[in-house]
Amino acid sequence: MKKAPSPVDRHVGSRVRMRRITVGMSQEKLGEALGVTFQQIQKYEKGTNRISASRMQNIAQVLGVPVSFFFDGAPRDEGLAMASGFAENSQADYTADIFSTPEGVALARAFASIEDPKVRRRVVDLVTTLVEGQRKA
């Protein structure tokens, strides 16, 4: 029986996918840049295969982000969280959800192309207002 991917491996993979899609790169192109197949990239993005430290460094360079980007918002070990005095559960991994739909990918690409920070803020405010309106209905 195969072992399921860890939550951290799935999170890191989803962050790789998110960044790859945001910069408009295909799995094939990322694989070529790293010297691996697109199938290997798929396994990384699903968390099925763990990404080594050196490969993580390469991915970060190709995608133009620091390595820490892939761990932002990563789930915490519940045992460590409790030992540290934190009672909260790890936050839902919305990044994987948004990139699982064509609409989410289109929204992320469009948002990433907005250069003016004030316009970005107004888009966030608009979406927040829409969500609040939907909750009231």
PDB file of C-alpha atoms in Angstrom:
ATOM      1  CA  MET A   1       0.000   0.000   0.000  1.00  0.00           C
ATOM      2  CA  LYS A   2       1.328   3.435  -0.951  1.00  0.00           C
ATOM      3  CA  LYS A   3       1.793   6.108   1.661  1.00  0.00           C
ATOM      4  CA  ALA A   4      -0.304   9.245   1.152  1.00  0.00           C
ATOM      5  CA  PRO A   5       1.537  12.515   0.516  1.00  0.00           C
ATOM      6  CA  SER A   6       2.107  14.593   3.629  1.00  0.00           C
ATOM      7  CA  PRO A   7       0.150  17.841   4.011  1.00  0.00           C
ATOM      8  CA  VAL A   8       3.392  19.811   3.728  1.00  0.00           C
ATOM      9  CA  ASP A   9       4.401  18.031   0.493  1.00  0.00           C
ATOM     10  CA  ARG A  10       0.940  18.746  -0.955  1.00  0.00           C
ATOM     11  CA  HIS A  11       1.161  22.387   0.148  1.00  0.00           C
ATOM     12  CA  VAL A  12       4.629  22.887  -1.351  1.00  0.00           C
ATOM     13  CA  GLY A  13       3.467  21.238  -4.572  1.00  0.00           C
ATOM     14  CA  SER A  14       0.409  23.458  -4.774  1.00  0.00           C
ATOM     15  CA  ARG A  15       2.610  26.539  -4.285  1.00  0.00           C
ATOM     16  CA  VAL A  16       4.884  25.349  -7.129  1.00  0.00           C
ATOM     17  CA  ARG A  17       1.793  24.926  -9.329  1.00  0.00           C
ATOM     18  CA  MET A  18       0.409  28.317  -8.287  1.00  0.00           C
ATOM     19  CA  ARG A  19       3.638  30.142  -9.109  1.00  0.00           C
ATOM     20  CA  ARG A  20       4.169  28.212 -12.367  1.00  0.00           C
ATOM     21  CA  ILE A  21       0.678  29.110 -13.564  1.00  0.00           C
ATOM     22  CA  THR A  22       1.013  32.717 -12.391  1.00  0.00           C
ATOM     23  CA  VAL A  23       4.120  33.213 -14.527  1.00  0.00           C
ATOM     24  CA  GLY A  24       2.436  31.443 -17.460  1.00  0.00           C
ATOM     25  CA  MET A  25       4.794  28.474 -17.642  1.00  0.00           C
ATOM     26  CA  SER A  26       3.726  24.984 -18.677  1.00  0.00           C
ATOM     27  CA  GLN A  27       4.718  21.853 -16.786  1.00  0.00           C
ATOM     28  CA  GLU A  28       6.731  20.855 -19.839  1.00  0.00           C
ATOM     29  CA  LYS A  29       8.725  24.131 -19.871  1.00  0.00           C
ATOM     30  CA  LEU A  30       9.429  23.924 -16.137  1.00  0.00           C
ATOM     31  CA  GLY A  31      10.519  20.320 -16.588  1.00  0.00           C
ATOM     32  CA  GLU A  32      12.862  21.299 -19.429  1.00  0.00           C
ATOM     33  CA  ALA A  33      14.403  24.043 -17.307  1.00  0.00           C
ATOM     34  CA  LEU A  34      15.002  21.533 -14.499  1.00  0.00           C
ATOM     35  CA  GLY A  35      16.023  18.594 -16.659  1.00  0.00           C
ATOM     36  CA  VAL A  36      13.050  16.425 -15.693  1.00  0.00           C
ATOM     37  CA  THR A  37       9.864  15.279 -17.436  1.00  0.00           C
ATOM     38  CA  PHE A  38       6.534  17.044 -17.168  1.00  0.00           C
ATOM     39  CA  GLN A  39       5.268  13.905 -15.436  1.00  0.00           C
ATOM     40  CA  GLN A  40       7.805  14.508 -12.671  1.00  0.00           C
ATOM     41  CA  ILE A  41       6.546  18.093 -12.358  1.00  0.00           C
ATOM     42  CA  GLN A  42       3.001  16.714 -12.024  1.00  0.00           C
ATOM     43  CA  LYS A  43       4.160  14.446  -9.194  1.00  0.00           C
ATOM     44  CA  TYR A  44       5.874  17.359  -7.450  1.00  0.00           C
ATOM     45  CA  GLU A  45       2.752  19.507  -7.764  1.00  0.00           C
ATOM     46  CA  LYS A  46       0.487  16.790  -6.360  1.00  0.00           C
ATOM     47  CA  GLY A  47       2.907  16.140  -3.499  1.00  0.00           C
ATOM     48  CA  THR A  48       3.292  12.522  -4.628  1.00  0.00           C
ATOM     49  CA  ASN A  49       7.064  12.957  -4.948  1.00  0.00           C
ATOM     50  CA  ARG A  50       8.995  15.047  -2.471  1.00  0.00           C
ATOM     51  CA  ILE A  51      11.181  17.833  -3.772  1.00  0.00           C
ATOM     52  CA  SER A  52      14.826  17.681  -2.684  1.00  0.00           C
ATOM     53  CA  ALA A  53      16.523  20.787  -1.317  1.00  0.00           C
ATOM     54  CA  SER A  54      18.661  21.285  -4.426  1.00  0.00           C
ATOM     55  CA  ARG A  55      15.661  20.808  -6.742  1.00  0.00           C
ATOM     56  CA  MET A  56      13.657  23.248  -4.600  1.00  0.00           C
ATOM     57  CA  GLN A  57      16.437  25.814  -5.043  1.00  0.00           C
ATOM     58  CA  ASN A  58      16.365  25.266  -8.821  1.00  0.00           C
ATOM     59  CA  ILE A  59      12.579  25.574  -8.966  1.00  0.00           C
ATOM     60  CA  ALA A  60      12.725  28.795  -6.949  1.00  0.00           C
ATOM     61  CA  GLN A  61      15.312  30.257  -9.326  1.00  0.00           C
ATOM     62  CA  VAL A  62      13.379  29.290 -12.459  1.00  0.00           C
ATOM     63  CA  LEU A  63      10.105  30.658 -11.050  1.00  0.00           C
ATOM     64  CA  GLY A  64      11.733  33.789  -9.625  1.00  0.00           C
ATOM     65  CA  VAL A  65      10.804  33.417  -5.961  1.00  0.00           C
ATOM     66  CA  PRO A  66      12.700  32.692  -2.743  1.00  0.00           C
ATOM     67  CA  VAL A  67      12.525  29.098  -1.479  1.00  0.00           C
ATOM     68  CA  SER A  68      10.503  30.322   1.509  1.00  0.00           C
ATOM     69  CA  PHE A  69       7.656  31.177  -0.897  1.00  0.00           C
ATOM     70  CA  PHE A  70       6.798  27.479  -1.178  1.00  0.00           C
ATOM     71  CA  PHE A  71       6.360  27.140   2.580  1.00  0.00           C
ATOM     72  CA  ASP A  72       4.236  30.262   3.182  1.00  0.00           C
ATOM     73  CA  GLY A  73       1.057  29.132   4.923  1.00  0.00           C
ATOM     74  CA  ALA A  74       2.213  25.510   5.153  1.00  0.00           C
ATOM     75  CA  PRO A  75       0.278  23.305   7.569  1.00  0.00           C
ATOM     76  CA  ARG A  76       1.840  22.838  10.966  1.00  0.00           C
ATOM     77  CA  ASP A  77       2.358  19.592  12.809  1.00  0.00           C
ATOM     78  CA  GLU A  78      -0.595  19.533  15.223  1.00  0.00           C
ATOM     79  CA  GLY A  79       1.563  18.023  17.978  1.00  0.00           C
ATOM     80  CA  LEU A  80       4.061  20.858  17.681  1.00  0.00           C
ATOM     81  CA  ALA A  81       1.301  23.436  17.516  1.00  0.00           C
ATOM     82  CA  MET A  82      -0.241  22.157  20.744  1.00  0.00           C
ATOM     83  CA  ALA A  83       3.138  21.986  22.449  1.00  0.00           C
ATOM     84  CA  SER A  84       3.727  25.597  21.439  1.00  0.00           C
ATOM     85  CA  GLY A  85       0.426  26.672  22.954  1.00  0.00           C
ATOM     86  CA  PHE A  86      -1.422  27.250  19.683  1.00  0.00           C
ATOM     87  CA  ALA A  87      -4.881  25.714  19.632  1.00  0.00           C
ATOM     88  CA  GLU A  88      -5.785  26.702  16.077  1.00  0.00           C
ATOM     89  CA  ASN A  89      -5.936  24.130  13.310  1.00  0.00           C
ATOM     90  CA  SER A  90      -3.805  24.796  10.266  1.00  0.00           C
ATOM     91  CA  GLN A  91      -5.571  27.068   7.784  1.00  0.00           C
ATOM     92  CA  ALA A  92      -7.369  25.586   4.798  1.00  0.00           C
ATOM     93  CA  ASP A  93      -5.208  25.324   1.727  1.00  0.00           C
ATOM     94  CA  TYR A  94      -7.165  27.655  -0.537  1.00  0.00           C
ATOM     95  CA  THR A  95      -4.282  27.924  -2.990  1.00  0.00           C
ATOM     96  CA  ALA A  96      -4.842  24.386  -4.217  1.00  0.00           C
ATOM     97  CA  ASP A  97      -8.575  25.052  -4.513  1.00  0.00           C
ATOM     98  CA  ILE A  98      -8.259  28.220  -6.567  1.00  0.00           C
ATOM     99  CA  PHE A  99      -5.916  26.610  -9.081  1.00  0.00           C
ATOM    100  CA  SER A 100      -8.116  23.553  -9.515  1.00  0.00           C
ATOM    101  CA  THR A 101     -10.599  25.511 -11.661  1.00  0.00           C
ATOM    102  CA  PRO A 102     -10.143  27.372 -14.949  1.00  0.00           C
ATOM    103  CA  GLU A 103     -11.842  30.415 -13.401  1.00  0.00           C
ATOM    104  CA  GLY A 104      -9.380  30.462 -10.505  1.00  0.00           C
ATOM    105  CA  VAL A 105      -6.414  30.268 -12.848  1.00  0.00           C
ATOM    106  CA  ALA A 106      -7.839  33.070 -15.024  1.00  0.00           C
ATOM    107  CA  LEU A 107      -8.506  35.223 -11.951  1.00  0.00           C
ATOM    108  CA  ALA A 108      -5.005  34.699 -10.579  1.00  0.00           C
ATOM    109  CA  ARG A 109      -3.384  35.520 -13.926  1.00  0.00           C
ATOM    110  CA  ALA A 110      -5.459  38.644 -14.365  1.00  0.00           C
ATOM    111  CA  PHE A 111      -4.827  39.792 -10.788  1.00  0.00           C
ATOM    112  CA  ALA A 112      -1.085  39.182 -11.122  1.00  0.00           C
ATOM    113  CA  SER A 113      -1.005  41.398 -14.213  1.00  0.00           C
ATOM    114  CA  ILE A 114      -2.396  44.410 -12.333  1.00  0.00           C
ATOM    115  CA  GLU A 115       0.592  46.637 -11.589  1.00  0.00           C
ATOM    116  CA  ASP A 116      -1.064  49.431  -9.601  1.00  0.00           C
ATOM    117  CA  PRO A 117      -1.304  48.459  -5.886  1.00  0.00           C
ATOM    118  CA  LYS A 118      -4.359  50.707  -5.455  1.00  0.00           C
ATOM    119  CA  VAL A 119      -6.198  48.869  -8.214  1.00  0.00           C
ATOM    120  CA  ARG A 120      -5.226  45.514  -6.679  1.00  0.00           C
ATOM    121  CA  ARG A 121      -6.638  46.677  -3.335  1.00  0.00           C
ATOM    122  CA  ARG A 122      -9.881  47.741  -5.033  1.00  0.00           C
ATOM    123  CA  VAL A 123     -10.196  44.310  -6.670  1.00  0.00           C
ATOM    124  CA  VAL A 124      -9.747  42.624  -3.285  1.00  0.00           C
ATOM    125  CA  ASP A 125     -12.329  44.996  -1.769  1.00  0.00           C
ATOM    126  CA  LEU A 126     -14.761  44.190  -4.605  1.00  0.00           C
ATOM    127  CA  VAL A 127     -14.418  40.436  -4.143  1.00  0.00           C
ATOM    128  CA  THR A 128     -14.767  40.788  -0.360  1.00  0.00           C
ATOM    129  CA  THR A 129     -17.951  42.830  -0.836  1.00  0.00           C
ATOM    130  CA  LEU A 130     -19.348  40.203  -3.227  1.00  0.00           C
ATOM    131  CA  VAL A 131     -18.642  37.414  -0.732  1.00  0.00           C
ATOM    132  CA  GLU A 132     -20.249  39.349   2.131  1.00  0.00           C
ATOM    133  CA  GLY A 133     -23.322  40.002  -0.039  1.00  0.00           C
ATOM    134  CA  GLN A 134     -23.545  36.317  -0.883  1.00  0.00           C
ATOM    135  CA  ARG A 135     -23.379  35.338   2.812  1.00  0.00           C
ATOM    136  CA  LYS A 136     -26.240  37.712   3.667  1.00  0.00           C
ATOM    137  CA  ALA A 137     -28.456  36.308   0.898  1.00  0.00           C
TER     138      ALA A 137
END
